Amino acid sequence: MTFTGGTAAAPAGLRADGDVPVDISRVPAREAAERELSDPRYHENDPNLLQRGLDRFWEWLDDLFGAASGATPGGVLGLVVIVLAVAVLVAALWWRLGTPRRAPGTTGDSLFTDGPRTARDHRTAAARHAAAGRWNEAVQERMRAIVRSLEERALLDPRPGRTADEAAAEAGRSLPSHADDLRLAARAFDDVTYGGRTADEPAYRRVEALDTALERTRPTLDTASTGTPA
């Protein structure tokens, strides 16, 4: 200890208040800080797991768009134009092709979904739907009337699970002059039943006209009722 002007100067190791400072090594200091920061009071406003996940997602999306815009001519504007063009193309294809159709003959594609009904019953139901402007249901019931009528006339053997396409193919062999119209009617039935399409009045009137024409048509003599060559 040294004296200056009669006053003792405190050693450098002593604090002004006379206490000896505590020298804590690095590892215990870090552990003490970690214990302190683990106190729940410091984490009351932290985002929850879902919020953290969303933050990570938006950061990833931002990085993705940033990289894409950097590689696209025109930057962000060029990327937006490309995305809009792709969306328009997808919408056009969806409108043109409709919902992908299921392959004929798969489970649940049976032409008749309820109990046995006569051709007259199906025609009555079709006319009722048509009068109400329910063209999808009208097309379905009229196609069922065609197939049921052919079964009643022994031009088709009654067979559970038969699809509209199968019925049209079999009936076309017995009634070759109407084979193309039968295929078109079966396709209209499939489009509204499985393809997500919407029928209109002209589509229904074509199936209705086919039904009327078939009622007046005699089958060829060299074809059996099952549609197989004699």
mmCIF file of C-alpha atoms in Angstrom:
data_model
loop_
_atom_site.group_PDB
_atom_site.id
_atom_site.type_symbol
_atom_site.label_atom_id
_atom_site.label_comp_id
_atom_site.label_asym_id
_atom_site.label_seq_id
_atom_site.Cartn_x
_atom_site.Cartn_y
_atom_site.Cartn_z
ATOM 1 C CA MET A 1 0.000 0.000 0.000
ATOM 2 C CA THR A 2 1.330 3.430 -0.892
ATOM 3 C CA PHE A 3 0.681 6.828 0.656
ATOM 4 C CA THR A 4 0.176 10.001 -1.359
ATOM 5 C CA GLY A 5 -0.086 13.266 0.524
ATOM 6 C CA GLY A 6 -0.835 11.358 3.693
ATOM 7 C CA THR A 7 -3.702 9.446 2.150
ATOM 8 C CA ALA A 8 -3.512 5.728 1.610
ATOM 9 C CA ALA A 9 -4.388 4.578 -1.911
ATOM 10 C CA ALA A 10 -6.480 1.411 -1.991
ATOM 11 C CA PRO A 11 -4.921 -1.538 -3.741
ATOM 12 C CA ALA A 12 -6.206 -2.185 -7.280
ATOM 13 C CA GLY A 13 -7.728 -5.507 -6.182
ATOM 14 C CA LEU A 14 -10.171 -3.786 -3.822
ATOM 15 C CA ARG A 15 -13.495 -2.211 -4.853
ATOM 16 C CA ALA A 16 -14.353 1.323 -3.703
ATOM 17 C CA ASP A 17 -16.739 -0.074 -1.114
ATOM 18 C CA GLY A 18 -13.947 -2.142 0.405
ATOM 19 C CA ASP A 19 -15.322 -5.538 -0.752
ATOM 20 C CA VAL A 20 -13.014 -7.949 -2.516
ATOM 21 C CA PRO A 21 -14.405 -8.699 -6.059
ATOM 22 C CA VAL A 22 -15.301 -12.285 -6.762
ATOM 23 C CA ASP A 23 -13.347 -13.792 -9.626
ATOM 24 C CA ILE A 24 -15.546 -16.396 -11.376
ATOM 25 C CA SER A 25 -14.050 -18.634 -14.023
ATOM 26 C CA ARG A 26 -15.579 -18.829 -17.517
ATOM 27 C CA VAL A 27 -17.410 -22.192 -17.294
ATOM 28 C CA PRO A 28 -19.205 -21.550 -13.985
ATOM 29 C CA ALA A 29 -20.143 -18.104 -15.254
ATOM 30 C CA ARG A 30 -21.722 -19.538 -18.384
ATOM 31 C CA GLU A 31 -23.617 -22.152 -16.372
ATOM 32 C CA ALA A 32 -24.901 -19.462 -14.016
ATOM 33 C CA ALA A 33 -26.077 -17.371 -16.968
ATOM 34 C CA GLU A 34 -27.832 -20.363 -18.516
ATOM 35 C CA ARG A 35 -29.618 -21.115 -15.258
ATOM 36 C CA GLU A 36 -30.708 -17.521 -15.014
ATOM 37 C CA LEU A 37 -31.968 -17.381 -18.593
ATOM 38 C CA SER A 38 -33.852 -20.664 -18.178
ATOM 39 C CA ASP A 39 -36.191 -18.915 -15.773
ATOM 40 C CA PRO A 40 -39.745 -19.089 -17.279
ATOM 41 C CA ARG A 41 -40.127 -15.348 -16.700
ATOM 42 C CA TYR A 42 -37.778 -14.711 -19.612
ATOM 43 C CA HIS A 43 -39.812 -16.914 -22.016
ATOM 44 C CA GLU A 44 -43.388 -15.854 -21.375
ATOM 45 C CA ASN A 45 -43.628 -14.084 -24.756
ATOM 46 C CA ASP A 46 -41.697 -16.636 -26.811
ATOM 47 C CA PRO A 47 -43.590 -17.999 -29.890
ATOM 48 C CA ASN A 48 -45.054 -21.476 -29.506
ATOM 49 C CA LEU A 49 -44.072 -24.486 -31.619
ATOM 50 C CA LEU A 50 -46.677 -23.775 -34.298
ATOM 51 C CA GLN A 51 -45.625 -20.139 -34.616
ATOM 52 C CA ARG A 52 -41.979 -21.140 -34.882
ATOM 53 C CA GLY A 53 -42.859 -23.654 -37.576
ATOM 54 C CA LEU A 54 -44.807 -21.042 -39.529
ATOM 55 C CA ASP A 55 -41.948 -18.588 -39.213
ATOM 56 C CA ARG A 56 -39.553 -21.180 -40.580
ATOM 57 C CA PHE A 57 -41.969 -21.951 -43.446
ATOM 58 C CA TRP A 58 -42.359 -18.314 -44.453
ATOM 59 C CA GLU A 59 -38.605 -17.837 -44.284
ATOM 60 C CA TRP A 60 -38.130 -20.859 -46.551
ATOM 61 C CA LEU A 61 -40.823 -19.611 -48.954
ATOM 62 C CA ASP A 62 -39.240 -16.160 -49.047
ATOM 63 C CA ASP A 63 -35.850 -17.686 -49.802
ATOM 64 C CA LEU A 64 -37.388 -19.865 -52.510
ATOM 65 C CA PHE A 65 -39.105 -16.958 -54.249
ATOM 66 C CA GLY A 66 -36.011 -14.856 -53.857
ATOM 67 C CA ALA A 67 -33.890 -17.500 -55.570
ATOM 68 C CA ALA A 68 -36.514 -18.041 -58.290
ATOM 69 C CA SER A 69 -36.908 -14.333 -58.985
ATOM 70 C CA GLY A 70 -33.136 -13.971 -59.192
ATOM 71 C CA ALA A 71 -32.988 -16.720 -61.830
ATOM 72 C CA THR A 72 -36.024 -15.463 -63.795
ATOM 73 C CA PRO A 73 -35.712 -12.780 -66.486
ATOM 74 C CA GLY A 74 -37.443 -9.676 -65.191
ATOM 75 C CA GLY A 75 -36.968 -10.559 -61.527
ATOM 76 C CA VAL A 76 -40.058 -10.666 -59.332
ATOM 77 C CA LEU A 77 -42.324 -9.310 -62.067
ATOM 78 C CA GLY A 78 -41.170 -11.996 -64.491
ATOM 79 C CA LEU A 79 -41.801 -14.683 -61.872
ATOM 80 C CA VAL A 80 -45.330 -13.389 -61.240
ATOM 81 C CA VAL A 81 -46.075 -13.425 -64.981
ATOM 82 C CA ILE A 82 -44.850 -17.021 -65.277
ATOM 83 C CA VAL A 83 -46.940 -18.160 -62.276
ATOM 84 C CA LEU A 84 -50.060 -16.488 -63.705
ATOM 85 C CA ALA A 85 -49.463 -18.065 -67.113
ATOM 86 C CA VAL A 86 -49.152 -21.530 -65.553
ATOM 87 C CA ALA A 87 -52.347 -20.972 -63.518
ATOM 88 C CA VAL A 88 -54.262 -19.924 -66.640
ATOM 89 C CA LEU A 89 -52.970 -22.980 -68.515
ATOM 90 C CA VAL A 90 -54.026 -25.344 -65.729
ATOM 91 C CA ALA A 91 -57.488 -23.732 -65.542
ATOM 92 C CA ALA A 92 -57.910 -24.031 -69.314
ATOM 93 C CA LEU A 93 -56.954 -27.708 -69.291
ATOM 94 C CA TRP A 94 -59.291 -28.387 -66.383
ATOM 95 C CA TRP A 95 -62.157 -26.638 -68.178
ATOM 96 C CA ARG A 96 -61.426 -28.446 -71.436
ATOM 97 C CA LEU A 97 -60.837 -31.941 -70.084
ATOM 98 C CA GLY A 98 -62.865 -31.847 -66.893
ATOM 99 C CA THR A 99 -62.201 -34.028 -63.868
ATOM 100 C CA PRO A 100 -60.263 -37.169 -64.853
ATOM 101 C CA ARG A 101 -62.733 -39.921 -65.611
ATOM 102 C CA ARG A 102 -62.520 -43.265 -63.939
ATOM 103 C CA ALA A 103 -61.958 -46.276 -66.128
ATOM 104 C CA PRO A 104 -65.188 -48.093 -67.022
ATOM 105 C CA GLY A 105 -65.855 -51.169 -64.964
ATOM 106 C CA THR A 106 -64.325 -49.965 -61.724
ATOM 107 C CA THR A 107 -66.177 -50.419 -58.466
ATOM 108 C CA GLY A 108 -69.120 -48.037 -58.095
ATOM 109 C CA ASP A 109 -69.508 -47.394 -61.859
ATOM 110 C CA SER A 110 -72.696 -49.449 -62.164
ATOM 111 C CA LEU A 111 -75.362 -47.839 -64.337
ATOM 112 C CA PHE A 112 -78.161 -48.587 -61.882
ATOM 113 C CA THR A 113 -77.523 -47.481 -58.320
ATOM 114 C CA ASP A 114 -80.942 -48.132 -56.786
ATOM 115 C CA GLY A 115 -83.471 -50.957 -56.844
ATOM 116 C CA PRO A 116 -85.096 -52.399 -59.978
ATOM 117 C CA ARG A 117 -87.233 -49.880 -61.876
ATOM 118 C CA THR A 118 -88.936 -50.077 -65.229
ATOM 119 C CA ALA A 119 -88.003 -48.075 -68.295
ATOM 120 C CA ARG A 120 -91.222 -46.095 -67.838
ATOM 121 C CA ASP A 121 -90.191 -45.223 -64.275
ATOM 122 C CA HIS A 122 -86.835 -43.912 -65.479
ATOM 123 C CA ARG A 123 -88.463 -41.911 -68.278
ATOM 124 C CA THR A 124 -90.875 -40.337 -65.820
ATOM 125 C CA ALA A 125 -88.017 -39.406 -63.512
ATOM 126 C CA ALA A 126 -86.032 -37.987 -66.453
ATOM 127 C CA ALA A 127 -88.970 -35.840 -67.562
ATOM 128 C CA ARG A 128 -89.438 -34.553 -64.015
ATOM 129 C CA HIS A 129 -85.762 -33.566 -63.760
ATOM 130 C CA ALA A 130 -85.855 -31.944 -67.194
ATOM 131 C CA ALA A 131 -88.916 -29.881 -66.286
ATOM 132 C CA ALA A 132 -86.996 -28.589 -63.249
ATOM 133 C CA GLY A 133 -83.880 -27.834 -65.282
ATOM 134 C CA ARG A 134 -81.820 -30.535 -63.566
ATOM 135 C CA TRP A 135 -80.100 -31.656 -66.744
ATOM 136 C CA ASN A 136 -77.467 -33.868 -65.128
ATOM 137 C CA GLU A 137 -80.090 -36.019 -63.437
ATOM 138 C CA ALA A 138 -82.268 -35.939 -66.553
ATOM 139 C CA VAL A 139 -79.441 -37.326 -68.707
ATOM 140 C CA GLN A 140 -78.694 -40.036 -66.157
ATOM 141 C CA GLU A 141 -82.296 -41.189 -65.883
ATOM 142 C CA ARG A 142 -82.831 -41.154 -69.646
ATOM 143 C CA MET A 143 -79.750 -43.298 -70.217
ATOM 144 C CA ARG A 144 -81.010 -45.718 -67.595
ATOM 145 C CA ALA A 145 -84.374 -45.786 -69.379
ATOM 146 C CA ILE A 146 -82.622 -46.718 -72.645
ATOM 147 C CA VAL A 147 -80.742 -49.625 -71.085
ATOM 148 C CA ARG A 148 -83.742 -50.857 -69.080
ATOM 149 C CA SER A 149 -85.905 -50.721 -72.207
ATOM 150 C CA LEU A 150 -83.381 -52.811 -74.135
ATOM 151 C CA GLU A 151 -83.406 -55.343 -71.302
ATOM 152 C CA GLU A 152 -87.202 -55.419 -71.301
ATOM 153 C CA ARG A 153 -87.143 -56.044 -75.063
ATOM 154 C CA ALA A 154 -84.604 -58.869 -74.561
ATOM 155 C CA LEU A 155 -82.004 -57.018 -76.610
ATOM 156 C CA LEU A 156 -79.765 -57.001 -73.552
ATOM 157 C CA ASP A 157 -79.557 -59.597 -70.822
ATOM 158 C CA PRO A 158 -80.168 -58.042 -67.388
ATOM 159 C CA ARG A 159 -76.795 -57.987 -65.671
ATOM 160 C CA PRO A 160 -76.033 -56.329 -62.317
ATOM 161 C CA GLY A 161 -73.049 -54.039 -62.338
ATOM 162 C CA ARG A 162 -73.166 -53.242 -66.038
ATOM 163 C CA THR A 163 -71.748 -49.826 -66.900
ATOM 164 C CA ALA A 164 -73.130 -47.372 -69.440
ATOM 165 C CA ASP A 165 -70.154 -48.012 -71.754
ATOM 166 C CA GLU A 166 -70.646 -51.762 -71.607
ATOM 167 C CA ALA A 167 -74.366 -51.437 -72.280
ATOM 168 C CA ALA A 168 -73.725 -49.151 -75.259
ATOM 169 C CA ALA A 169 -71.149 -51.524 -76.739
ATOM 170 C CA GLU A 170 -73.395 -54.564 -76.355
ATOM 171 C CA ALA A 171 -76.515 -52.801 -77.648
ATOM 172 C CA GLY A 172 -74.559 -51.386 -80.582
ATOM 173 C CA ARG A 173 -74.043 -54.909 -81.903
ATOM 174 C CA SER A 174 -77.794 -55.523 -81.878
ATOM 175 C CA LEU A 175 -78.622 -52.065 -83.218
ATOM 176 C CA PRO A 176 -75.656 -51.143 -85.439
ATOM 177 C CA SER A 177 -77.391 -48.130 -86.980
ATOM 178 C CA HIS A 178 -77.461 -46.519 -83.518
ATOM 179 C CA ALA A 179 -74.075 -47.724 -82.267
ATOM 180 C CA ASP A 180 -72.438 -44.291 -82.504
ATOM 181 C CA ASP A 181 -75.343 -42.537 -80.785
ATOM 182 C CA LEU A 182 -75.313 -45.137 -78.022
ATOM 183 C CA ARG A 183 -71.609 -44.505 -77.395
ATOM 184 C CA LEU A 184 -72.221 -40.746 -77.282
ATOM 185 C CA ALA A 185 -75.104 -41.196 -74.830
ATOM 186 C CA ALA A 186 -72.946 -43.415 -72.607
ATOM 187 C CA ARG A 187 -70.192 -40.805 -72.683
ATOM 188 C CA ALA A 188 -72.663 -38.063 -71.712
ATOM 189 C CA PHE A 189 -73.769 -40.249 -68.787
ATOM 190 C CA ASP A 190 -70.151 -40.808 -67.695
ATOM 191 C CA ASP A 191 -69.288 -37.113 -68.046
ATOM 192 C CA VAL A 192 -71.997 -35.962 -65.651
ATOM 193 C CA THR A 193 -71.769 -38.949 -63.298
ATOM 194 C CA TYR A 194 -68.012 -39.394 -62.945
ATOM 195 C CA GLY A 195 -66.331 -36.600 -64.914
ATOM 196 C CA GLY A 196 -67.656 -33.565 -63.075
ATOM 197 C CA ARG A 197 -69.207 -32.116 -66.240
ATOM 198 C CA THR A 198 -72.524 -30.256 -66.352
ATOM 199 C CA ALA A 199 -75.138 -31.265 -68.902
ATOM 200 C CA ASP A 200 -77.450 -28.849 -70.673
ATOM 201 C CA GLU A 201 -80.791 -29.124 -72.432
ATOM 202 C CA PRO A 202 -79.362 -29.994 -75.891
ATOM 203 C CA ALA A 203 -77.393 -32.876 -74.339
ATOM 204 C CA TYR A 204 -80.543 -34.212 -72.693
ATOM 205 C CA ARG A 205 -82.603 -33.812 -75.871
ATOM 206 C CA ARG A 206 -80.085 -35.909 -77.823
ATOM 207 C CA VAL A 207 -80.366 -38.767 -75.326
ATOM 208 C CA GLU A 208 -84.141 -38.391 -75.305
ATOM 209 C CA ALA A 209 -84.292 -38.523 -79.123
ATOM 210 C CA LEU A 210 -82.115 -41.648 -79.083
ATOM 211 C CA ASP A 211 -84.466 -43.299 -76.610
ATOM 212 C CA THR A 212 -87.432 -42.546 -78.861
ATOM 213 C CA ALA A 213 -85.609 -43.771 -81.971
ATOM 214 C CA LEU A 214 -84.565 -47.021 -80.313
ATOM 215 C CA GLU A 215 -88.151 -47.741 -79.382
ATOM 216 C CA ARG A 216 -88.999 -47.739 -83.099
ATOM 217 C CA THR A 217 -85.973 -49.707 -84.261
ATOM 218 C CA ARG A 218 -85.966 -53.440 -84.890
ATOM 219 C CA PRO A 219 -82.775 -55.342 -84.079
ATOM 220 C CA THR A 220 -80.781 -57.074 -86.788
ATOM 221 C CA LEU A 221 -81.726 -60.723 -87.256
ATOM 222 C CA ASP A 222 -78.166 -62.068 -87.145
ATOM 223 C CA THR A 223 -77.505 -60.818 -83.618
ATOM 224 C CA ALA A 224 -78.541 -62.454 -80.381
ATOM 225 C CA SER A 225 -80.093 -60.573 -77.490
ATOM 226 C CA THR A 226 -76.808 -60.565 -75.592
ATOM 227 C CA GLY A 227 -75.114 -58.596 -78.317
ATOM 228 C CA THR A 228 -72.844 -61.480 -79.435
ATOM 229 C CA PRO A 229 -72.836 -62.611 -83.077
ATOM 230 C CA ALA A 230 -75.073 -65.588 -83.790
#
